[in-house]
Short mmCIF file of C-alpha atoms and ligand atoms in Angstrom, two decimals:
data_model
loop_
_atom_site.label_atom_id
_atom_site.label_comp_id
_atom_site.label_asym_id
_atom_site.label_seq_id
_atom_site.Cartn_x
_atom_site.Cartn_y
_atom_site.Cartn_z
CA MET A 7 0.01 -0.05 0.00
CA ARG A 8 1.49 3.43 -0.76
CA LYS A 9 1.16 5.83 1.37
CA ALA A 10 0.14 9.04 1.08
CA ILE A 11 1.40 12.32 0.06
CA ILE A 12 -0.02 15.81 0.29
CA ALA A 13 2.45 18.59 -0.46
CA GLY A 14 1.64 22.17 -0.46
CA ASN A 15 3.29 24.51 -3.05
CA TRP A 16 2.95 27.73 -1.92
CA LYS A 17 4.46 29.60 -4.95
CA LEU A 18 5.43 33.36 -5.21
CA ASN A 19 3.35 33.97 -1.44
CA LYS A 20 4.44 34.66 1.39
CA THR A 21 6.89 36.13 2.94
CA SER A 22 8.41 34.80 6.20
CA ARG A 23 6.74 35.94 9.06
CA GLU A 24 3.57 35.00 7.19
CA ALA A 25 4.86 32.56 5.75
CA MET A 26 5.71 31.12 9.67
CA THR A 27 1.88 32.23 10.65
CA LEU A 28 0.30 30.00 8.61
CA VAL A 29 2.49 27.11 9.48
CA GLU A 30 1.68 27.48 12.87
CA GLU A 31 -1.47 27.61 12.85
CA LEU A 32 -1.47 24.32 10.18
CA LYS A 33 0.60 22.32 12.63
CA ARG A 34 -2.35 22.58 15.35
CA GLU A 35 -4.81 21.56 12.67
CA VAL A 36 -2.76 18.02 11.92
CA LEU A 37 -0.69 17.73 15.05
CA ASP A 38 -3.00 14.28 15.36
CA VAL A 39 -2.43 13.11 11.86
CA GLU A 40 -1.54 9.83 10.51
CA GLY A 41 -1.07 8.04 7.68
CA VAL A 42 -0.13 11.05 5.66
CA ASP A 43 2.60 12.25 4.46
CA ILE A 44 2.54 16.35 4.92
CA VAL A 45 4.53 18.47 2.85
CA VAL A 46 5.04 22.33 2.95
CA CYS A 47 6.49 24.33 -0.02
CA PRO A 48 7.44 28.22 0.77
CA PRO A 49 8.96 30.57 -0.96
CA PHE A 50 13.57 30.49 -0.29
CA THR A 51 13.71 33.20 1.44
CA ALA A 52 10.99 31.48 4.57
CA LEU A 53 12.59 27.95 4.65
CA GLY A 54 14.69 28.76 7.80
CA ASP A 55 11.87 29.91 9.47
CA VAL A 56 9.49 27.69 8.59
CA SER A 57 12.42 24.85 9.16
CA GLU A 58 12.28 26.02 13.33
CA VAL A 59 8.52 25.92 13.57
CA VAL A 60 8.35 22.48 11.59
CA LEU A 61 10.87 20.44 13.49
CA ASP A 62 9.98 16.96 15.35
CA THR A 63 6.52 17.48 14.01
CA ASN A 64 4.62 15.27 10.92
CA ILE A 65 4.94 18.75 9.23
CA ALA A 66 8.19 18.25 6.81
CA LEU A 67 9.87 20.79 4.51
CA GLY A 68 10.28 20.82 0.44
CA ALA A 69 11.50 23.22 -1.37
CA GLN A 70 10.39 25.02 -5.07
CA ASN A 71 13.69 24.28 -6.75
CA VAL A 72 17.26 23.10 -7.10
CA TYR A 73 20.41 24.08 -8.81
CA TRP A 74 22.63 21.56 -10.51
CA GLN A 75 25.75 22.96 -9.06
CA ASP A 76 26.71 22.47 -5.07
CA SER A 77 28.26 26.16 -5.24
CA GLY A 78 30.28 28.67 -8.02
CA ALA A 79 29.88 31.17 -9.95
CA PHE A 80 25.76 30.80 -10.43
CA THR A 81 23.92 34.51 -9.02
CA GLY A 82 21.15 34.22 -7.75
CA GLU A 83 20.66 29.64 -7.32
CA VAL A 84 20.13 27.95 -4.90
CA SER A 85 21.59 24.18 -4.71
CA ALA A 86 20.79 20.97 -2.97
CA PRO A 87 23.88 21.48 0.41
CA MET A 88 22.27 25.21 0.68
CA LEU A 89 18.70 23.24 1.73
CA LYS A 90 19.84 19.95 2.95
CA ASP A 91 21.56 22.85 5.73
CA LEU A 92 17.83 24.18 6.39
CA GLY A 93 16.32 21.39 6.89
CA VAL A 94 14.27 20.50 3.83
CA ARG A 95 13.67 16.57 2.70
CA TYR A 96 11.39 17.04 -0.93
CA VAL A 97 12.14 19.37 -3.59
CA ILE A 98 9.61 19.95 -6.25
CA VAL A 99 11.46 20.44 -9.91
CA GLY A 100 10.05 20.70 -13.72
CA HIS A 101 6.46 22.25 -12.29
CA SER A 102 5.26 23.63 -15.45
CA GLU A 103 5.19 26.74 -14.16
CA ARG A 104 9.14 26.78 -14.49
CA ARG A 105 8.99 25.39 -17.76
CA GLN A 106 6.17 27.41 -18.89
CA TYR A 107 7.80 30.48 -17.98
CA PHE A 108 11.53 30.13 -17.28
CA GLY A 109 12.69 28.00 -19.90
CA GLU A 110 12.82 25.21 -18.32
CA THR A 111 13.24 22.06 -20.11
CA ASN A 112 13.33 17.86 -19.54
CA GLU A 113 17.30 18.34 -19.25
CA THR A 114 17.38 20.95 -16.82
CA VAL A 115 14.74 19.17 -14.80
CA ASN A 116 16.29 15.85 -14.80
CA LYS A 117 19.67 17.22 -14.46
CA ARG A 118 18.41 19.45 -10.93
CA LEU A 119 16.26 15.93 -9.36
CA ARG A 120 19.89 14.22 -9.48
CA ALA A 121 21.52 17.23 -7.58
CA ALA A 122 17.92 16.51 -5.46
CA LEU A 123 18.92 12.76 -5.29
CA SER A 124 22.54 12.62 -4.79
CA HIS A 125 22.65 15.15 -1.37
CA GLY A 126 19.26 12.62 0.40
CA LEU A 127 16.58 14.91 -1.16
CA THR A 128 13.23 13.90 -2.68
CA PRO A 129 12.25 15.45 -5.95
CA ILE A 130 9.04 16.35 -6.36
CA VAL A 131 8.63 15.57 -10.71
CA CYS A 132 5.56 17.53 -12.11
CA VAL A 133 4.45 16.94 -15.57
CA GLY A 134 1.23 17.58 -17.27
CA GLU A 135 -0.25 18.36 -20.66
CA ASN A 136 -1.69 21.87 -21.33
CA LEU A 137 -4.78 22.64 -22.80
CA ALA A 138 -3.94 23.28 -26.57
CA GLU A 139 -2.24 19.49 -25.93
CA ARG A 140 -5.29 17.92 -23.98
CA GLU A 141 -8.12 19.32 -26.99
CA ALA A 142 -5.35 17.88 -29.88
CA ASN A 143 -5.58 14.21 -28.16
CA ARG A 144 -1.54 14.44 -27.34
CA THR A 145 -1.83 13.94 -23.52
CA PHE A 146 -0.59 10.60 -23.45
CA ASP A 147 2.79 11.19 -25.76
CA VAL A 148 3.27 15.03 -23.46
CA ILE A 149 3.39 12.82 -20.21
CA LYS A 150 5.88 10.46 -22.41
CA ASP A 151 7.68 13.40 -23.25
CA HIS A 152 8.18 14.01 -19.47
CA CYS A 153 8.58 11.21 -18.17
CA GLY A 154 10.92 9.71 -20.69
CA GLY A 155 13.11 13.17 -20.52
CA SER A 156 12.93 14.45 -16.69
CA LEU A 157 13.92 10.74 -15.76
CA ALA A 158 16.29 9.57 -17.98
CA ASN A 159 19.14 8.01 -17.53
CA LEU A 160 17.71 6.86 -13.69
CA THR A 161 19.09 3.45 -11.88
CA THR A 162 15.19 1.55 -10.65
CA ASP A 163 16.49 2.58 -7.59
CA GLU A 164 17.17 6.04 -8.07
CA MET A 165 13.36 6.01 -8.77
CA LYS A 166 12.36 4.81 -6.55
CA LYS A 167 12.93 7.70 -4.20
CA ILE A 168 11.18 9.80 -6.14
CA VAL A 169 7.43 11.41 -6.70
CA LEU A 170 5.49 12.00 -9.46
CA ALA A 171 3.17 14.88 -9.84
CA TYR A 172 0.83 15.22 -12.59
CA GLU A 173 -0.76 18.58 -12.59
CA PRO A 174 -2.53 18.78 -16.10
CA VAL A 175 -1.95 22.55 -16.79
CA TRP A 176 -5.35 23.50 -17.88
CA ALA A 177 -6.14 22.84 -14.51
CA ILE A 178 -3.61 25.02 -12.77
CA GLY A 179 -4.82 27.97 -11.22
CA THR A 180 -7.93 27.86 -12.95
CA GLY A 181 -10.64 26.41 -10.24
CA LYS A 182 -11.32 23.69 -13.77
CA THR A 183 -9.91 20.09 -11.74
CA ALA A 184 -9.74 17.56 -13.65
CA THR A 185 -12.41 14.98 -13.16
CA PRO A 186 -11.07 11.44 -11.03
CA GLU A 187 -11.46 9.82 -14.18
CA GLN A 188 -9.47 12.13 -16.41
CA ALA A 189 -6.54 12.22 -13.29
CA GLN A 190 -6.93 7.70 -12.72
CA GLU A 191 -6.68 7.79 -17.33
CA VAL A 192 -3.09 9.39 -16.77
CA HIS A 193 -1.82 8.26 -13.67
CA THR A 194 -2.46 4.59 -14.88
CA TYR A 195 -0.68 5.56 -17.51
CA ILE A 196 2.29 6.85 -16.04
CA ARG A 197 2.18 3.35 -13.95
CA GLN A 198 2.36 1.21 -17.21
CA LEU A 199 5.29 3.95 -18.98
CA LEU A 200 7.02 3.63 -15.94
CA GLY A 201 6.36 -0.83 -15.14
CA LYS A 202 8.42 0.27 -19.49
CA LEU A 203 10.88 2.36 -18.58
CA PHE A 204 11.86 0.51 -15.35
CA ASP A 205 10.27 -2.51 -13.66
CA SER A 206 7.29 -3.52 -12.32
CA GLU A 207 8.31 -2.77 -9.16
CA VAL A 208 8.92 0.78 -9.30
CA ALA A 209 5.38 1.16 -11.43
CA GLN A 210 4.33 0.31 -8.43
CA SER A 211 6.00 1.50 -5.67
CA ILE A 212 6.19 4.82 -7.02
CA ARG A 213 3.89 7.16 -5.52
CA ILE A 214 2.06 9.25 -8.27
CA GLN A 215 0.47 12.98 -6.94
CA TYR A 216 -2.31 14.70 -8.65
CA GLY A 217 -1.92 17.98 -8.71
CA GLY A 218 -4.52 21.33 -10.41
CA SER A 219 -7.24 23.27 -8.14
CA VAL A 220 -7.39 20.15 -5.38
CA THR A 221 -9.80 21.47 -2.68
CA PRO A 222 -11.20 19.81 0.53
CA GLU A 223 -14.06 19.32 -1.70
CA ASN A 224 -12.75 17.59 -4.88
CA ILE A 225 -10.26 15.64 -2.82
CA VAL A 226 -12.31 12.91 -1.69
CA ALA A 227 -13.31 11.59 -4.58
CA LEU A 228 -9.84 12.19 -6.38
CA ILE A 229 -7.56 10.05 -4.01
CA ALA A 230 -10.59 7.31 -4.18
CA LYS A 231 -9.37 6.52 -7.82
CA SER A 232 -6.73 3.33 -7.21
CA ASP A 233 -3.33 5.41 -8.41
CA ILE A 234 -3.81 9.11 -7.14
CA ASP A 235 -1.17 8.26 -4.36
CA GLY A 236 -2.06 12.31 -3.11
CA ALA A 237 -2.39 15.90 -3.94
CA LEU A 238 -0.16 18.89 -4.65
CA VAL A 239 -2.35 21.34 -4.49
CA GLY A 240 -1.68 24.95 -4.91
CA GLY A 241 -4.24 27.83 -4.15
CA ALA A 242 -5.89 25.65 -0.96
CA SER A 243 -2.07 25.26 0.58
CA LEU A 244 -2.71 28.66 1.21
CA LYS A 245 -4.76 29.28 4.26
CA ALA A 246 -4.10 26.58 6.92
CA PRO A 247 -8.19 24.86 7.69
CA SER A 248 -8.24 24.41 3.61
CA PHE A 249 -4.97 22.48 3.72
CA ALA A 250 -5.41 20.78 6.84
CA ALA A 251 -8.51 19.33 5.30
CA ILE A 252 -7.67 18.36 2.18
CA VAL A 253 -4.33 16.26 4.39
CA LYS A 254 -7.19 14.96 6.80
CA SER A 255 -8.92 13.47 3.96
CA ALA A 256 -6.46 11.82 2.20
CA ARG A 257 -5.64 8.55 4.05
CA LYS A 258 -5.63 5.98 1.92
CA ASN A 259 -7.70 2.65 2.79
P1 13P B 8 -3.89 25.40 -7.41
O1 13P B 8 -3.90 24.41 -6.74
O2 13P B 8 -3.67 26.47 -6.90
O3 13P B 8 -4.65 25.03 -8.71
O4 13P B 8 -1.91 25.00 -8.21
C1 13P B 8 -1.37 23.43 -8.36
C2 13P B 8 -0.36 23.71 -8.03
O5 13P B 8 0.22 24.10 -9.22
C3 13P B 8 0.36 23.10 -7.17
O6 13P B 8 1.78 23.13 -7.72
#
């Protein structure tokens, strides 16, 4: 049985002070929750402060990106050792907003996730089609390209340490969630693909989150699907009550 994992991607939101207020509230709300991995991914500037608030709690810390070099003349970048030093355990790589606005490609996603793995960080690797691609019936082609390229040359042991997130771009921040059936269809496809690219053990053990307008209302039907193992939550993770409600509904039976 795969343990559910709910991660909050705060994107470009919250000063350090606001982040601490949010996570203090969240900490109280999810105090007794077991059986679900809970992750918050604040912006880089709030990681240090949030790290202290979540120390020795059931909330793990994640970052929203990582550079592939450990150090050097790379102005503006943040490396895996720097994240580790702050107590970060997860890192989102290849989010569609990075692919869309910051020139992220499968190749750079692959470099970032390798850097994360080599420093013991768990990458949350995002894949997903945009609206034009879905309407052109190219969803599976895009998923195949994103998975094949982003996960290139990983060993099966490395693959087992990764979390995948299926995020259809048309469902992100739009209030237009994929139906549980649409999401399940793609998750099943991803699992079959991983069986071919790696092996059946990888395919069965890897956790695949769904992301795109997840709310306390729609999580129940999404998580009930056999191949959906959690959620990567944007907007609804910015308020403690809604994120906590999603976490509490996420246990897999
Ligand atoms: P929303 O939940 O705001 O649609 O964002 C989803 C997302 O991009 C999470 O990474």
